[in-house]
Amino acid sequence: MKPEQMKAKTFEVDDFFPPSPRKKDWTIGLMKVVSFLVIFMAGAVLGLSVSARFTRYFTSQTDLFFPRTIYTANCEESSSLSIKSFVSPDHLMHRMNDDELFWRASMVPKMEEFPFERTPKVAFLFMTRGPLPFARLWDRFFEGHEGLYSVYVHTIPDYKLNVVNSSAFYGRQIPSEEVSWGSISLVDAEKRLLANALLDFNNERFVLLSESCIPIFDFPTVYEYLTNSAHSFVDSYDEDSWRGRGRYNRRMAPAIKLSQWRKGSEWFELNRQLAVSIIADSKYYSLFRKHCRPSCYPDEHYIPTFLNMFHGALNANRSVTWVDWSRGGPHPARFGRANITAEFIRTIRNNGTICSYNSKPTSICYLFARKFAPSALEPLLNISSSVMNF
């Protein structure tokens, strides 16, 4: 062999120690075992995954028909399910805007009989910008007559009444908006109060009051007077002056004619039928919003005109809230501590006026009175039991 050939020769271990047949068979066997284990583990993982999917599927389907856990709910106490919460809401706060509220409140059942025991209530609607200085007097008036009345309070937005938990006014504020004197916003507030009160199907009569109003008779007298009346009590008269017909805007014609135009006090009392009719109206309200301004005072004309046009036979054409305009001016007389005597209250209760009640004459024409200053509270509390019987 040549030296060049010897240099190119490469030696491997196997050239000197060739593998035995036993070692080769052992290596091949080990590779088969590893391959088998890999295939087995892959199959096991795949099988467990499929099994879990089928188990969850069949378990969920089985639970639809044969549930392992049975959940129960107390339908009587659940406010979202009970008829009680629908016909007489416990909480007055909600997120409805005016359009949604009026639509909801205008719903009238077609069935004549109620599927629950209905006790007619009187809804007292208070419109105020701030505190209620006569809350203590009203609480004394309401005391012992729970279930026969409801209270609703419209204030300026975000105002919180400061009353004790036992007061009839506690938790009775409704979602409110800003109100400007002499504007359509007063009518909006009135309709807002009516609509919120209409959500309680037990409310049958609705009386609008201010923070300066007081009751001059006891609750049983007021309740019987209103719930037994065949008429509502809203001032509605034709005044041929600049303060009456002079406020009419001819752009309201032909929907509202001058001959139909009426004026009256905003402090109304309505039955449920008329309350629903008023909050459901958009046609005539829109005309007032558009044309009754400025110096028109829609709160003195909208409801009196609307009732005159469509429900005149159901209205007594008088208010049950006494007020003194004898001093003249844009606002009525106001009475404070110095004015409050037993004789003064008796004079309001029986002032010689004869009016009609259910088509018969009566001397009881007023149930409430205004306008009283906060300083009148203490003397009124002192004489309430002896003069007003509460």
Short mmCIF file of C-alpha atoms in Angstrom, two decimals, residues 144-348:
data_model
loop_
_atom_site.label_atom_id
_atom_site.label_comp_id
_atom_site.label_asym_id
_atom_site.label_seq_id
_atom_site.Cartn_x
_atom_site.Cartn_y
_atom_site.Cartn_z
CA GLY A 144 -103.74 56.89 62.18
CA HIS A 145 -105.00 56.81 58.60
CA GLU A 146 -102.28 54.78 56.89
CA GLY A 147 -103.50 52.97 53.80
CA LEU A 148 -105.95 55.73 52.88
CA TYR A 149 -103.50 58.29 51.54
CA SER A 150 -100.28 58.66 49.54
CA VAL A 151 -97.78 61.52 49.59
CA TYR A 152 -95.66 62.76 46.67
CA VAL A 153 -93.19 65.66 46.79
CA HIS A 154 -91.72 67.57 43.83
CA THR A 155 -88.73 69.72 44.79
CA ILE A 156 -85.83 71.35 43.01
CA PRO A 157 -83.38 68.74 41.64
CA ASP A 158 -81.04 67.10 44.17
CA TYR A 159 -82.78 68.65 47.17
CA LYS A 160 -83.20 66.26 50.13
CA LEU A 161 -86.09 66.73 52.53
CA ASN A 162 -85.00 66.73 56.15
CA VAL A 163 -87.75 64.78 57.91
CA VAL A 164 -87.77 62.00 60.49
CA ASN A 165 -88.20 58.38 59.39
CA SER A 166 -91.69 58.23 60.87
CA SER A 167 -92.92 61.20 58.83
CA ALA A 168 -95.46 60.70 56.03
CA PHE A 169 -93.02 62.66 53.83
CA TYR A 170 -90.05 60.33 54.42
CA GLY A 171 -88.89 58.75 51.15
CA ARG A 172 -91.72 60.38 49.17
CA GLN A 173 -89.75 62.62 46.82
CA ILE A 174 -90.17 61.94 43.12
CA PRO A 175 -87.61 62.53 40.33
CA SER A 176 -87.92 66.30 39.82
CA GLU A 177 -86.84 69.03 37.43
CA GLU A 178 -86.24 72.77 37.79
CA VAL A 179 -89.41 74.89 37.87
CA SER A 180 -89.77 78.57 36.96
CA TRP A 181 -92.71 80.63 38.14
CA GLY A 182 -95.15 81.56 35.38
CA SER A 183 -93.67 79.14 32.81
CA ILE A 184 -94.77 75.85 31.28
CA SER A 185 -92.37 74.11 33.65
CA LEU A 186 -95.04 74.49 36.36
CA VAL A 187 -97.42 72.43 34.25
CA ASP A 188 -94.63 69.90 33.71
CA ALA A 189 -94.20 69.56 37.47
CA GLU A 190 -97.96 69.14 37.97
CA LYS A 191 -98.10 66.41 35.31
CA ARG A 192 -95.01 64.77 36.82
CA LEU A 193 -96.69 64.60 40.23
CA LEU A 194 -99.91 63.26 38.72
CA ALA A 195 -98.09 60.62 36.67
CA ASN A 196 -96.04 59.33 39.59
CA ALA A 197 -99.17 59.11 41.72
CA LEU A 198 -101.05 57.29 38.94
CA LEU A 199 -98.50 54.46 39.12
CA ASP A 200 -100.31 53.44 42.31
CA PHE A 201 -103.60 51.96 41.15
CA ASN A 202 -105.14 52.54 44.58
CA ASN A 203 -104.91 56.32 44.23
CA GLU A 204 -108.34 57.59 43.23
CA ARG A 205 -108.24 61.31 44.06
CA PHE A 206 -105.37 63.75 43.49
CA VAL A 207 -104.97 67.10 45.23
CA LEU A 208 -102.21 69.60 44.43
CA LEU A 209 -100.73 71.53 47.35
CA SER A 210 -97.78 73.82 48.07
CA GLU A 211 -95.45 74.16 51.04
CA SER A 212 -97.64 77.04 52.29
CA CYS A 213 -100.87 74.99 52.35
CA ILE A 214 -102.51 73.62 55.50
CA PRO A 215 -105.51 71.32 56.12
CA ILE A 216 -108.45 73.01 57.88
CA PHE A 217 -110.49 69.85 58.50
CA ASP A 218 -109.51 66.45 59.89
CA PHE A 219 -108.52 63.57 57.63
CA PRO A 220 -111.84 61.59 57.80
CA THR A 221 -113.76 64.69 56.68
CA VAL A 222 -111.37 65.37 53.81
CA TYR A 223 -111.29 61.71 52.73
CA GLU A 224 -115.07 61.28 52.70
CA TYR A 225 -115.59 64.62 50.96
CA LEU A 226 -113.24 63.77 48.09
CA THR A 227 -113.82 60.06 47.58
CA ASN A 228 -117.62 60.44 47.64
CA SER A 229 -117.69 63.38 45.24
CA ALA A 230 -119.12 62.93 41.75
CA HIS A 231 -117.02 65.86 40.53
CA SER A 232 -113.46 67.08 40.52
CA PHE A 233 -112.62 70.51 41.91
CA VAL A 234 -110.83 72.81 39.46
CA ASP A 235 -111.34 76.55 39.00
CA SER A 236 -112.41 77.07 35.40
CA TYR A 237 -114.08 80.32 34.41
CA ASP A 238 -114.20 82.80 31.55
CA GLU A 239 -112.71 86.18 32.47
CA ASP A 240 -113.17 88.93 29.91
CA SER A 241 -110.11 90.97 30.84
CA TRP A 242 -106.43 91.23 30.01
CA ARG A 243 -105.77 88.70 32.79
CA GLY A 244 -108.20 86.23 31.20
CA ARG A 245 -109.04 86.39 27.51
CA GLY A 246 -106.21 88.85 27.07
CA ARG A 247 -103.72 86.02 27.51
CA TYR A 248 -105.19 83.97 24.67
CA ASN A 249 -102.93 83.57 21.63
CA ARG A 250 -104.83 83.34 18.34
CA ARG A 251 -102.17 81.00 16.97
CA MET A 252 -103.83 78.30 19.13
CA ALA A 253 -106.83 78.32 16.79
CA PRO A 254 -108.54 76.31 15.44
CA ALA A 255 -107.61 73.62 17.99
CA ILE A 256 -108.37 75.97 20.89
CA LYS A 257 -110.85 78.77 20.29
CA LEU A 258 -111.18 81.97 22.31
CA SER A 259 -114.64 80.88 23.45
CA GLN A 260 -113.07 77.76 25.00
CA TRP A 261 -110.29 79.62 26.81
CA ARG A 262 -110.56 79.43 30.60
CA LYS A 263 -108.68 80.62 33.67
CA GLY A 264 -108.43 79.23 37.21
CA SER A 265 -106.31 78.50 40.25
CA GLU A 266 -103.61 75.92 39.70
CA TRP A 267 -104.39 74.22 43.05
CA PHE A 268 -106.62 71.50 41.64
CA GLU A 269 -108.26 68.31 42.87
CA LEU A 270 -108.90 65.59 40.29
CA ASN A 271 -110.35 62.12 40.11
CA ARG A 272 -108.37 59.34 38.46
CA GLN A 273 -110.16 59.53 35.12
CA LEU A 274 -109.33 63.21 34.63
CA ALA A 275 -105.77 62.76 35.90
CA VAL A 276 -105.13 60.10 33.25
CA SER A 277 -106.69 62.27 30.56
CA ILE A 278 -104.42 65.21 31.43
CA ILE A 279 -101.13 63.35 31.51
CA ALA A 280 -102.05 61.49 28.30
CA ASP A 281 -102.63 64.73 26.39
CA SER A 282 -99.86 65.92 24.11
CA LYS A 283 -101.78 67.81 21.40
CA TYR A 284 -103.15 70.67 23.50
CA TYR A 285 -100.21 70.71 25.89
CA SER A 286 -97.91 71.27 22.88
CA LEU A 287 -99.97 74.32 21.86
CA PHE A 288 -99.60 75.80 25.32
CA ARG A 289 -95.87 75.10 25.34
CA LYS A 290 -95.48 76.84 22.00
CA HIS A 291 -97.89 79.76 22.28
CA CYS A 292 -98.67 80.43 25.97
CA ARG A 293 -95.71 82.73 26.64
CA PRO A 294 -94.69 85.18 27.92
CA SER A 295 -97.03 86.61 30.60
CA CYS A 296 -99.55 83.91 29.80
CA TYR A 297 -99.13 81.76 32.94
CA PRO A 298 -99.98 78.32 31.52
CA ASP A 299 -100.48 76.86 35.03
CA GLU A 300 -103.57 79.09 35.33
CA HIS A 301 -105.00 78.18 31.92
CA TYR A 302 -103.96 74.75 30.62
CA ILE A 303 -105.96 72.44 32.93
CA PRO A 304 -109.00 74.79 33.25
CA THR A 305 -109.18 75.11 29.43
CA PHE A 306 -108.60 71.41 28.79
CA LEU A 307 -111.32 70.34 31.24
CA ASN A 308 -113.75 72.92 29.85
CA MET A 309 -113.23 71.55 26.36
CA PHE A 310 -113.59 67.85 27.13
CA HIS A 311 -114.75 67.12 30.69
CA GLY A 312 -116.85 70.06 31.80
CA ALA A 313 -119.62 67.87 33.22
CA LEU A 314 -117.15 66.19 35.59
CA ASN A 315 -115.84 69.44 37.08
CA ALA A 316 -117.40 71.44 39.93
CA ASN A 317 -115.73 74.62 38.59
CA ARG A 318 -114.38 75.57 42.01
CA SER A 319 -111.31 74.92 44.14
CA VAL A 320 -111.26 73.28 47.57
CA THR A 321 -108.24 75.39 48.60
CA TRP A 322 -109.06 78.74 50.21
CA VAL A 323 -106.91 81.79 49.43
CA ASP A 324 -107.27 85.52 50.08
CA TRP A 325 -106.87 87.80 47.05
CA SER A 326 -108.57 90.78 48.68
CA ARG A 327 -105.34 92.77 49.08
CA GLY A 328 -104.69 92.86 45.34
CA GLY A 329 -101.40 92.35 43.55
CA PRO A 330 -99.88 89.34 41.77
CA HIS A 331 -99.73 87.22 44.93
CA PRO A 332 -102.34 86.38 47.58
CA ALA A 333 -102.20 87.41 51.22
CA ARG A 334 -99.77 85.61 53.50
CA PHE A 335 -100.51 84.78 57.12
CA GLY A 336 -97.96 84.40 59.92
CA ARG A 337 -97.89 83.85 63.66
CA ALA A 338 -99.75 87.06 64.51
CA ASN A 339 -102.71 86.10 62.32
CA ILE A 340 -103.34 82.62 63.69
CA THR A 341 -106.25 82.38 66.08
CA ALA A 342 -109.00 79.85 66.58
CA GLU A 343 -111.53 82.37 65.25
CA PHE A 344 -109.49 82.98 62.12
CA ILE A 345 -109.42 79.27 61.23
CA ARG A 346 -113.14 78.92 62.01
CA THR A 347 -113.83 81.83 59.65
CA ILE A 348 -112.04 80.03 56.83
#
